[in-house]
Amino acid sequence: MAQPRHPLVGLATDAIRIFLLEQRVLEPPGSLFAEIPTASDPAGAFVSLKLESRLRGCIGTTEAARKTLAEEIIHNAIGAATRDPRFPAVTPSELETLVVSVDVLNRPEPVRDLQELDHRRYGVIVRSGTRHGVLLPDIEGIDSIAEQLTAAKKKVGLFEHDPADLFRFEVIRYV
């Protein structure tokens, strides 16, 4: 993996490396909380992995499932590397070329009108019954709100015009 540019990306990168090479879960380093105080707050986060500019894994939470953002990132990084059902688990031989990014989510808010969406600025959550799909903002290949909604609905087996509850969220993306 390339040298990380942000400490949260470094945390995700280290979590993956330690899990794959030592089969253990990284504890958040105390220095991280001094450097980034918000890492001790709960928040939803996604960790995305790319290999040769292509998606290699992505796992996340739209709302906090752990006590701290740091723990959220660690667990989601391990999940992106080992439990994304679309890909086989990352292998140690891929570590040096894996590119990691972290998206920290703001709290989702309901969308009452499609005019409130912007595929570059907002991620979207589509809920229908017990099914829900999430699409992060500003994804390569998604060039409109309609494409974003179609892709999110497809993730949960809905057709383009099927009714669903919509939520939007903003992210802070670290690469």
mmCIF file of C-alpha atoms in Angstrom:
data_model
loop_
_atom_site.group_PDB
_atom_site.id
_atom_site.type_symbol
_atom_site.label_atom_id
_atom_site.label_comp_id
_atom_site.label_asym_id
_atom_site.label_seq_id
_atom_site.Cartn_x
_atom_site.Cartn_y
_atom_site.Cartn_z
ATOM 1 C CA MET A 1 0.000 0.000 0.000
ATOM 2 C CA ALA A 2 1.237 3.475 -0.805
ATOM 3 C CA GLN A 3 2.221 5.803 2.010
ATOM 4 C CA PRO A 4 -1.073 7.187 3.416
ATOM 5 C CA ARG A 5 -1.659 10.917 3.296
ATOM 6 C CA HIS A 6 -4.175 11.141 6.144
ATOM 7 C CA PRO A 7 -4.054 9.447 9.581
ATOM 8 C CA LEU A 8 -7.518 7.860 9.158
ATOM 9 C CA VAL A 9 -6.372 6.273 5.890
ATOM 10 C CA GLY A 10 -3.244 5.135 7.714
ATOM 11 C CA LEU A 11 -5.420 3.572 10.411
ATOM 12 C CA ALA A 12 -7.471 1.668 7.821
ATOM 13 C CA THR A 13 -4.320 0.590 5.977
ATOM 14 C CA ASP A 14 -2.660 -0.634 9.188
ATOM 15 C CA ALA A 15 -5.843 -2.471 10.239
ATOM 16 C CA ILE A 16 -5.898 -4.398 6.959
ATOM 17 C CA ARG A 17 -2.179 -5.192 7.048
ATOM 18 C CA ILE A 18 -2.222 -6.398 10.667
ATOM 19 C CA PHE A 19 -5.356 -8.472 10.149
ATOM 20 C CA LEU A 20 -4.033 -10.168 7.001
ATOM 21 C CA LEU A 21 -0.487 -10.746 8.256
ATOM 22 C CA GLU A 22 -1.035 -11.330 11.998
ATOM 23 C CA GLN A 23 -4.727 -12.370 12.162
ATOM 24 C CA ARG A 24 -5.496 -9.813 14.856
ATOM 25 C CA VAL A 25 -7.617 -6.692 15.135
ATOM 26 C CA LEU A 26 -5.684 -3.469 15.572
ATOM 27 C CA GLU A 27 -6.373 -1.380 18.674
ATOM 28 C CA PRO A 28 -6.736 2.341 17.899
ATOM 29 C CA PRO A 29 -3.465 4.060 18.834
ATOM 30 C CA GLY A 30 -3.808 6.706 21.553
ATOM 31 C CA SER A 31 -1.822 9.157 19.438
ATOM 32 C CA LEU A 32 -4.614 9.114 16.841
ATOM 33 C CA PHE A 33 -7.096 10.593 19.330
ATOM 34 C CA ALA A 34 -4.642 13.389 20.194
ATOM 35 C CA GLU A 35 -4.046 14.129 16.491
ATOM 36 C CA ILE A 36 -7.700 13.797 15.420
ATOM 37 C CA PRO A 37 -10.037 14.344 18.399
ATOM 38 C CA THR A 38 -13.140 13.463 16.316
ATOM 39 C CA ALA A 39 -11.756 9.910 15.963
ATOM 40 C CA SER A 40 -13.060 9.319 19.506
ATOM 41 C CA ASP A 41 -16.627 10.293 18.518
ATOM 42 C CA PRO A 42 -19.055 7.748 17.051
ATOM 43 C CA ALA A 43 -19.755 8.097 13.302
ATOM 44 C CA GLY A 44 -20.626 6.011 10.285
ATOM 45 C CA ALA A 45 -17.782 5.380 7.863
ATOM 46 C CA PHE A 46 -17.004 3.531 4.649
ATOM 47 C CA VAL A 47 -13.635 2.099 3.692
ATOM 48 C CA SER A 48 -13.040 1.622 -0.032
ATOM 49 C CA LEU A 49 -10.224 -0.367 -1.596
ATOM 50 C CA LYS A 50 -8.974 -0.036 -5.149
ATOM 51 C CA LEU A 51 -6.450 -2.063 -7.077
ATOM 52 C CA GLU A 52 -5.217 -0.712 -10.410
ATOM 53 C CA SER A 53 -7.959 1.983 -10.263
ATOM 54 C CA ARG A 54 -10.700 -0.661 -9.957
ATOM 55 C CA LEU A 55 -12.881 -1.264 -6.916
ATOM 56 C CA ARG A 56 -11.508 -4.146 -4.835
ATOM 57 C CA GLY A 57 -13.752 -3.866 -1.781
ATOM 58 C CA CYS A 58 -16.005 -1.447 0.070
ATOM 59 C CA ILE A 59 -17.735 -1.910 3.411
ATOM 60 C CA GLY A 60 -19.269 0.689 5.649
ATOM 61 C CA THR A 61 -21.942 1.847 8.004
ATOM 62 C CA THR A 62 -24.326 4.759 7.509
ATOM 63 C CA GLU A 63 -24.552 5.276 11.261
ATOM 64 C CA ALA A 64 -22.146 4.434 14.054
ATOM 65 C CA ALA A 65 -22.084 0.777 15.062
ATOM 66 C CA ARG A 66 -19.001 1.121 17.295
ATOM 67 C CA LYS A 67 -18.058 3.379 20.194
ATOM 68 C CA THR A 68 -15.575 5.481 18.219
ATOM 69 C CA LEU A 69 -14.923 6.479 14.619
ATOM 70 C CA ALA A 70 -11.492 4.854 14.939
ATOM 71 C CA GLU A 71 -13.064 1.475 15.810
ATOM 72 C CA GLU A 72 -15.605 1.924 12.999
ATOM 73 C CA ILE A 73 -12.799 2.456 10.489
ATOM 74 C CA ILE A 74 -10.771 -0.510 11.752
ATOM 75 C CA HIS A 75 -13.700 -2.932 11.510
ATOM 76 C CA ASN A 76 -14.917 -1.595 8.175
ATOM 77 C CA ALA A 77 -11.385 -1.752 6.726
ATOM 78 C CA ILE A 78 -11.094 -5.412 7.716
ATOM 79 C CA GLY A 79 -14.572 -6.006 6.296
ATOM 80 C CA ALA A 80 -13.716 -4.310 2.992
ATOM 81 C CA ALA A 81 -10.622 -6.515 2.692
ATOM 82 C CA THR A 82 -12.230 -9.789 3.752
ATOM 83 C CA ARG A 83 -16.053 -9.712 3.664
ATOM 84 C CA ASP A 84 -17.231 -7.739 0.636
ATOM 85 C CA PRO A 85 -19.403 -10.404 -1.061
ATOM 86 C CA ARG A 86 -18.570 -9.040 -4.521
ATOM 87 C CA PHE A 87 -14.859 -9.909 -4.234
ATOM 88 C CA PRO A 88 -12.575 -12.620 -2.872
ATOM 89 C CA ALA A 89 -10.623 -11.619 0.239
ATOM 90 C CA VAL A 90 -7.602 -9.398 -0.306
ATOM 91 C CA THR A 91 -4.350 -11.370 -0.223
ATOM 92 C CA PRO A 92 -1.093 -10.268 1.409
ATOM 93 C CA SER A 93 0.493 -10.026 -2.057
ATOM 94 C CA GLU A 94 -1.967 -7.217 -2.908
ATOM 95 C CA LEU A 95 -1.070 -5.047 0.092
ATOM 96 C CA GLU A 96 1.665 -3.007 -1.598
ATOM 97 C CA THR A 97 -0.549 -1.834 -4.479
ATOM 98 C CA LEU A 98 -3.871 -1.492 -2.650
ATOM 99 C CA VAL A 99 -5.225 2.079 -2.520
ATOM 100 C CA VAL A 100 -7.362 2.833 0.543
ATOM 101 C CA SER A 101 -9.835 5.674 1.083
ATOM 102 C CA VAL A 102 -12.074 6.495 4.047
ATOM 103 C CA ASP A 103 -15.420 8.307 3.906
ATOM 104 C CA VAL A 104 -16.754 9.669 7.206
ATOM 105 C CA LEU A 105 -20.510 10.199 6.993
ATOM 106 C CA ASN A 106 -22.636 12.976 8.359
ATOM 107 C CA ARG A 107 -25.997 11.920 9.771
ATOM 108 C CA PRO A 108 -28.429 10.876 7.002
ATOM 109 C CA GLU A 109 -31.472 13.087 6.448
ATOM 110 C CA PRO A 110 -34.746 12.283 4.652
ATOM 111 C CA VAL A 111 -35.218 13.460 1.063
ATOM 112 C CA ARG A 112 -38.663 14.848 0.318
ATOM 113 C CA ASP A 113 -37.923 16.104 -3.196
ATOM 114 C CA LEU A 114 -35.369 14.883 -5.758
ATOM 115 C CA GLN A 115 -34.276 18.519 -6.126
ATOM 116 C CA GLU A 116 -32.575 18.049 -2.732
ATOM 117 C CA LEU A 117 -30.134 15.541 -4.262
ATOM 118 C CA ASP A 118 -26.803 16.127 -5.962
ATOM 119 C CA HIS A 119 -24.903 12.965 -6.982
ATOM 120 C CA ARG A 120 -21.543 14.690 -6.562
ATOM 121 C CA ARG A 121 -22.250 16.186 -3.118
ATOM 122 C CA TYR A 122 -24.581 13.662 -1.449
ATOM 123 C CA GLY A 123 -24.565 9.937 -0.990
ATOM 124 C CA VAL A 124 -27.957 8.272 -1.034
ATOM 125 C CA ILE A 125 -29.689 5.589 1.010
ATOM 126 C CA VAL A 126 -32.663 3.793 -0.526
ATOM 127 C CA ARG A 127 -34.961 1.909 1.890
ATOM 128 C CA SER A 128 -37.852 -0.352 1.005
ATOM 129 C CA GLY A 129 -39.173 -2.469 3.854
ATOM 130 C CA THR A 130 -36.213 -4.280 5.418
ATOM 131 C CA ARG A 131 -33.997 -3.786 2.368
ATOM 132 C CA HIS A 132 -31.684 -0.837 1.958
ATOM 133 C CA GLY A 133 -28.951 0.186 -0.452
ATOM 134 C CA VAL A 134 -26.257 2.813 -0.100
ATOM 135 C CA LEU A 135 -24.282 4.675 -2.718
ATOM 136 C CA LEU A 136 -21.504 7.076 -1.783
ATOM 137 C CA PRO A 137 -21.328 10.478 -3.491
ATOM 138 C CA ASP A 138 -19.123 11.337 -6.440
ATOM 139 C CA ILE A 139 -18.625 7.802 -7.733
ATOM 140 C CA GLU A 140 -16.823 7.350 -11.022
ATOM 141 C CA GLY A 141 -19.299 6.319 -13.723
ATOM 142 C CA ILE A 142 -22.307 7.829 -11.928
ATOM 143 C CA ASP A 143 -23.036 11.053 -13.806
ATOM 144 C CA SER A 144 -26.538 12.037 -12.664
ATOM 145 C CA ILE A 145 -29.024 11.793 -9.816
ATOM 146 C CA ALA A 146 -31.080 9.336 -11.887
ATOM 147 C CA GLU A 147 -28.055 7.043 -12.347
ATOM 148 C CA GLN A 148 -27.259 7.269 -8.633
ATOM 149 C CA LEU A 149 -30.810 6.319 -7.623
ATOM 150 C CA THR A 150 -31.009 3.521 -10.191
ATOM 151 C CA ALA A 151 -27.722 2.042 -8.968
ATOM 152 C CA ALA A 152 -28.769 2.266 -5.293
ATOM 153 C CA LYS A 153 -32.154 0.665 -6.021
ATOM 154 C CA LYS A 154 -30.540 -2.082 -8.072
ATOM 155 C CA LYS A 155 -28.346 -2.981 -5.070
ATOM 156 C CA VAL A 156 -31.502 -3.980 -3.165
ATOM 157 C CA GLY A 157 -33.343 -5.571 -6.066
ATOM 158 C CA LEU A 158 -35.681 -2.670 -6.841
ATOM 159 C CA PHE A 159 -36.527 -1.354 -10.273
ATOM 160 C CA GLU A 160 -36.048 2.294 -11.215
ATOM 161 C CA HIS A 161 -39.687 3.317 -10.610
ATOM 162 C CA ASP A 162 -40.324 1.173 -7.508
ATOM 163 C CA PRO A 163 -41.269 3.310 -4.490
ATOM 164 C CA ALA A 164 -38.692 3.672 -1.734
ATOM 165 C CA ASP A 165 -37.766 6.009 1.089
ATOM 166 C CA LEU A 166 -34.745 8.162 0.258
ATOM 167 C CA PHE A 167 -32.126 9.650 2.544
ATOM 168 C CA ARG A 168 -29.080 11.741 1.712
ATOM 169 C CA PHE A 169 -25.801 12.248 3.500
ATOM 170 C CA GLU A 170 -22.565 14.137 3.008
ATOM 171 C CA VAL A 171 -19.122 12.663 3.529
ATOM 172 C CA ILE A 172 -15.651 13.831 4.291
ATOM 173 C CA ARG A 173 -13.404 11.759 2.031
ATOM 174 C CA TYR A 174 -9.834 10.968 3.016
ATOM 175 C CA VAL A 175 -7.368 9.489 0.528
#
